[in-house]
Amino acid sequence: MNSNENDRHPADYAHEPLTTREGWQRFVHHTPEPPALLTADERAGMDDLELELHQALRLDYHSELVVVNTPMVTQVINTGYELMLVNRRQLAGARRGMAVFGPAGTGKTTAVTQLGRAHELRVRRRHPQSGPEIPVVYLTVPPAATPRMLAVEFARFLALPLGARNNLADVVHSVCGVLADAGTSLVIVDEIHNLNLGTRSGAEVSDQLKYFAERIPATFVYAGIDVERIGLFSGTRGRQLASRFTPIPTTGFAYGTKLQRQQWRALIITLESALRLAEHRPGALARLDQYLHLRTAGMIGSLSHLIRAAAMRAIRDGTEKITKSHLAGVALDYAAANQPRATPGIDSAPRGTAATP
């Protein structure tokens, strides 16, 4: 990394994906700044352009909102840190890894990226001047991946120049050399479900990942949807992975026991506390915890989308508070919208009932 890169502001990377070094750096160092809340009199004193700019600022803020340290996120961060400690002096043999898997919308990518962010910030705090240059690598497995495509994903994160004449061995050698020299200690491989061990190409990509794990002195973390379906832990290769990787299954939030309801309500309260709406009363959404669980099937991704979209509606229509009408008007993803409506006493399609008194 040269000095010009160090001089760039994280905002310069706004359009870079996390699978590039620049995009990853923006993610690590960016914290959404809550915009100021104005009183009704202050808003009334604004001209149309000032009000539009104020609303645009809050709409942008709610498009990000807050990352919640759910019990699963905390487990992934703690387990990942423990594995990195175990692997620190592992110079030969198989290092331990972690596989985070479950249905879509259960927060897998959020959990593993928060692990990567926490690790990189910890490294930077401890070694502000002379620490590892690239502590974390984040990449996704491309659809219908081949070993070379996977190696190119590593190279793309590192911005390594690749020519048409670079064969797989050249790319792998360059990647492993750079990451060893840069002190990389955590490699996150997302979308692992794009790898199908039942096919020849999938098996070859799995072998390539294993080779990277043996050459790069880092802890590897996989994340993907329903990895049992692709046979990640089946067969000879799968059993080898199963003996090295700690599994962290993810699910939607349940709503059966008192503890489960408390955890779901705590999640809602945390999301609600981050809202920037002038007239919204704290606790209004928490009182709708059962309704929100019914709408989202306990999926954190669906819940986050529902609350953020409702907040944007409240800004745009000037009410400045989320009502049940706002929530009911938000169209959710197919999985959440087609969950069985088994919770007693809840209207699945409410009309016009205010969330706040």
PDB file of N, CA and C in Angstrom, residues 4-39:
ATOM      1  N   ASN A   4       0.017   7.388  -1.159  1.00  0.00           N
ATOM      2  CA  ASN A   4      -1.150   8.021  -1.753  1.00  0.00           C
ATOM      3  C   ASN A   4      -2.435   7.342  -1.312  1.00  0.00           C
ATOM      4  N   GLU A   5      -2.407   6.008  -1.194  1.00  0.00           N
ATOM      5  CA  GLU A   5      -3.579   5.283  -0.713  1.00  0.00           C
ATOM      6  C   GLU A   5      -3.875   5.652   0.731  1.00  0.00           C
ATOM      7  N   ASN A   6      -2.826   5.788   1.552  1.00  0.00           N
ATOM      8  CA  ASN A   6      -3.039   6.137   2.947  1.00  0.00           C
ATOM      9  C   ASN A   6      -3.628   7.530   3.101  1.00  0.00           C
ATOM     10  N   ASP A   7      -3.368   8.414   2.125  1.00  0.00           N
ATOM     11  CA  ASP A   7      -3.862   9.783   2.199  1.00  0.00           C
ATOM     12  C   ASP A   7      -5.314   9.900   1.757  1.00  0.00           C
ATOM     13  N   ARG A   8      -5.851   8.861   1.147  1.00  0.00           N
ATOM     14  CA  ARG A   8      -7.224   8.945   0.668  1.00  0.00           C
ATOM     15  C   ARG A   8      -8.206   8.834   1.823  1.00  0.00           C
ATOM     16  N   HIS A   9      -9.308   9.563   1.692  1.00  0.00           N
ATOM     17  CA  HIS A   9     -10.360   9.532   2.709  1.00  0.00           C
ATOM     18  C   HIS A   9     -11.271   8.343   2.438  1.00  0.00           C
ATOM     19  N   PRO A  10     -11.829   7.684   3.496  1.00  0.00           N
ATOM     20  CA  PRO A  10     -12.732   6.556   3.261  1.00  0.00           C
ATOM     21  C   PRO A  10     -13.897   6.894   2.348  1.00  0.00           C
ATOM     22  N   ALA A  11     -14.340   8.152   2.327  1.00  0.00           N
ATOM     23  CA  ALA A  11     -15.448   8.520   1.448  1.00  0.00           C
ATOM     24  C   ALA A  11     -15.093   8.341  -0.022  1.00  0.00           C
ATOM     25  N   ASP A  12     -13.788   8.364  -0.323  1.00  0.00           N
ATOM     26  CA  ASP A  12     -13.360   8.156  -1.703  1.00  0.00           C
ATOM     27  C   ASP A  12     -13.689   6.752  -2.195  1.00  0.00           C
ATOM     28  N   TYR A  13     -13.931   5.832  -1.252  1.00  0.00           N
ATOM     29  CA  TYR A  13     -14.165   4.435  -1.612  1.00  0.00           C
ATOM     30  C   TYR A  13     -15.658   4.086  -1.619  1.00  0.00           C
ATOM     31  N   ALA A  14     -16.517   5.095  -1.638  1.00  0.00           N
ATOM     32  CA  ALA A  14     -17.949   4.864  -1.426  1.00  0.00           C
ATOM     33  C   ALA A  14     -18.541   3.880  -2.421  1.00  0.00           C
ATOM     34  N   HIS A  15     -18.004   3.853  -3.623  1.00  0.00           N
ATOM     35  CA  HIS A  15     -18.583   2.993  -4.660  1.00  0.00           C
ATOM     36  C   HIS A  15     -17.761   1.728  -4.900  1.00  0.00           C
ATOM     37  N   GLU A  16     -16.789   1.489  -4.065  1.00  0.00           N
ATOM     38  CA  GLU A  16     -15.986   0.275  -4.186  1.00  0.00           C
ATOM     39  C   GLU A  16     -16.625  -0.856  -3.382  1.00  0.00           C
ATOM     40  N   PRO A  17     -16.726  -2.067  -3.944  1.00  0.00           N
ATOM     41  CA  PRO A  17     -17.290  -3.186  -3.184  1.00  0.00           C
ATOM     42  C   PRO A  17     -16.356  -3.646  -2.081  1.00  0.00           C
ATOM     43  N   LEU A  18     -16.908  -4.373  -1.114  1.00  0.00           N
ATOM     44  CA  LEU A  18     -16.102  -4.882  -0.008  1.00  0.00           C
ATOM     45  C   LEU A  18     -15.018  -5.835  -0.488  1.00  0.00           C
ATOM     46  N   THR A  19     -15.183  -6.393  -1.675  1.00  0.00           N
ATOM     47  CA  THR A  19     -14.218  -7.349  -2.204  1.00  0.00           C
ATOM     48  C   THR A  19     -13.022  -6.672  -2.855  1.00  0.00           C
ATOM     49  N   THR A  20     -12.849  -5.379  -2.598  1.00  0.00           N
ATOM     50  CA  THR A  20     -11.634  -4.670  -2.962  1.00  0.00           C
ATOM     51  C   THR A  20     -11.019  -4.109  -1.690  1.00  0.00           C
ATOM     52  N   ARG A  21      -9.725  -3.882  -1.720  1.00  0.00           N
ATOM     53  CA  ARG A  21      -9.059  -3.333  -0.546  1.00  0.00           C
ATOM     54  C   ARG A  21      -9.617  -1.960  -0.183  1.00  0.00           C
ATOM     55  N   GLU A  22      -9.893  -1.128  -1.196  1.00  0.00           N
ATOM     56  CA  GLU A  22     -10.409   0.208  -0.943  1.00  0.00           C
ATOM     57  C   GLU A  22     -11.794   0.153  -0.309  1.00  0.00           C
ATOM     58  N   GLY A  23     -12.681  -0.696  -0.883  1.00  0.00           N
ATOM     59  CA  GLY A  23     -14.025  -0.818  -0.330  1.00  0.00           C
ATOM     60  C   GLY A  23     -14.019  -1.369   1.081  1.00  0.00           C
ATOM     61  N   TRP A  24     -13.134  -2.322   1.325  1.00  0.00           N
ATOM     62  CA  TRP A  24     -13.036  -2.886   2.673  1.00  0.00           C
ATOM     63  C   TRP A  24     -12.577  -1.820   3.672  1.00  0.00           C
ATOM     64  N   GLN A  25     -11.625  -1.000   3.279  1.00  0.00           N
ATOM     65  CA  GLN A  25     -11.145   0.050   4.169  1.00  0.00           C
ATOM     66  C   GLN A  25     -12.244   1.056   4.506  1.00  0.00           C
ATOM     67  N   ARG A  26     -13.054   1.399   3.526  1.00  0.00           N
ATOM     68  CA  ARG A  26     -14.170   2.308   3.803  1.00  0.00           C
ATOM     69  C   ARG A  26     -15.105   1.688   4.818  1.00  0.00           C
ATOM     70  N   PHE A  27     -15.419   0.412   4.625  1.00  0.00           N
ATOM     71  CA  PHE A  27     -16.316  -0.273   5.552  1.00  0.00           C
ATOM     72  C   PHE A  27     -15.736  -0.297   6.964  1.00  0.00           C
ATOM     73  N   VAL A  28     -14.453  -0.584   7.087  1.00  0.00           N
ATOM     74  CA  VAL A  28     -13.825  -0.694   8.399  1.00  0.00           C
ATOM     75  C   VAL A  28     -13.845   0.637   9.140  1.00  0.00           C
ATOM     76  N   HIS A  29     -13.594   1.718   8.436  1.00  0.00           N
ATOM     77  CA  HIS A  29     -13.389   3.007   9.094  1.00  0.00           C
ATOM     78  C   HIS A  29     -14.611   3.925   9.062  1.00  0.00           C
ATOM     79  N   HIS A  30     -15.662   3.491   8.394  1.00  0.00           N
ATOM     80  CA  HIS A  30     -16.843   4.351   8.267  1.00  0.00           C
ATOM     81  C   HIS A  30     -17.855   4.051   9.368  1.00  0.00           C
ATOM     82  N   THR A  31     -18.284   5.108  10.073  1.00  0.00           N
ATOM     83  CA  THR A  31     -19.360   5.006  11.053  1.00  0.00           C
ATOM     84  C   THR A  31     -20.415   6.043  10.694  1.00  0.00           C
ATOM     85  N   PRO A  32     -21.659   5.610  10.420  1.00  0.00           N
ATOM     86  CA  PRO A  32     -22.697   6.583  10.045  1.00  0.00           C
ATOM     87  C   PRO A  32     -22.871   7.644  11.130  1.00  0.00           C
ATOM     88  N   GLU A  33     -22.885   8.898  10.727  1.00  0.00           N
ATOM     89  CA  GLU A  33     -23.054  10.013  11.665  1.00  0.00           C
ATOM     90  C   GLU A  33     -24.532  10.370  11.763  1.00  0.00           C
ATOM     91  N   PRO A  34     -25.151  10.208  12.937  1.00  0.00           N
ATOM     92  CA  PRO A  34     -26.579  10.542  13.060  1.00  0.00           C
ATOM     93  C   PRO A  34     -26.814  12.025  12.785  1.00  0.00           C
ATOM     94  N   PRO A  35     -27.687  12.360  11.857  1.00  0.00           N
ATOM     95  CA  PRO A  35     -27.957  13.779  11.586  1.00  0.00           C
ATOM     96  C   PRO A  35     -28.730  14.422  12.726  1.00  0.00           C
ATOM     97  N   ALA A  36     -28.610  15.726  12.823  1.00  0.00           N
ATOM     98  CA  ALA A  36     -29.310  16.460  13.881  1.00  0.00           C
ATOM     99  C   ALA A  36     -30.819  16.375  13.676  1.00  0.00           C
ATOM    100  N   LEU A  37     -31.541  16.320  14.786  1.00  0.00           N
ATOM    101  CA  LEU A  37     -32.997  16.365  14.744  1.00  0.00           C
ATOM    102  C   LEU A  37     -33.447  17.793  14.986  1.00  0.00           C
ATOM    103  N   LEU A  38     -34.338  18.277  14.146  1.00  0.00           N
ATOM    104  CA  LEU A  38     -34.827  19.640  14.259  1.00  0.00           C
ATOM    105  C   LEU A  38     -36.234  19.657  14.834  1.00  0.00           C
ATOM    106  N   THR A  39     -36.548  20.715  15.541  1.00  0.00           N
ATOM    107  CA  THR A  39     -37.897  20.874  16.070  1.00  0.00           C
ATOM    108  C   THR A  39     -38.853  21.249  14.949  1.00  0.00           C
TER     109      THR A  39
END
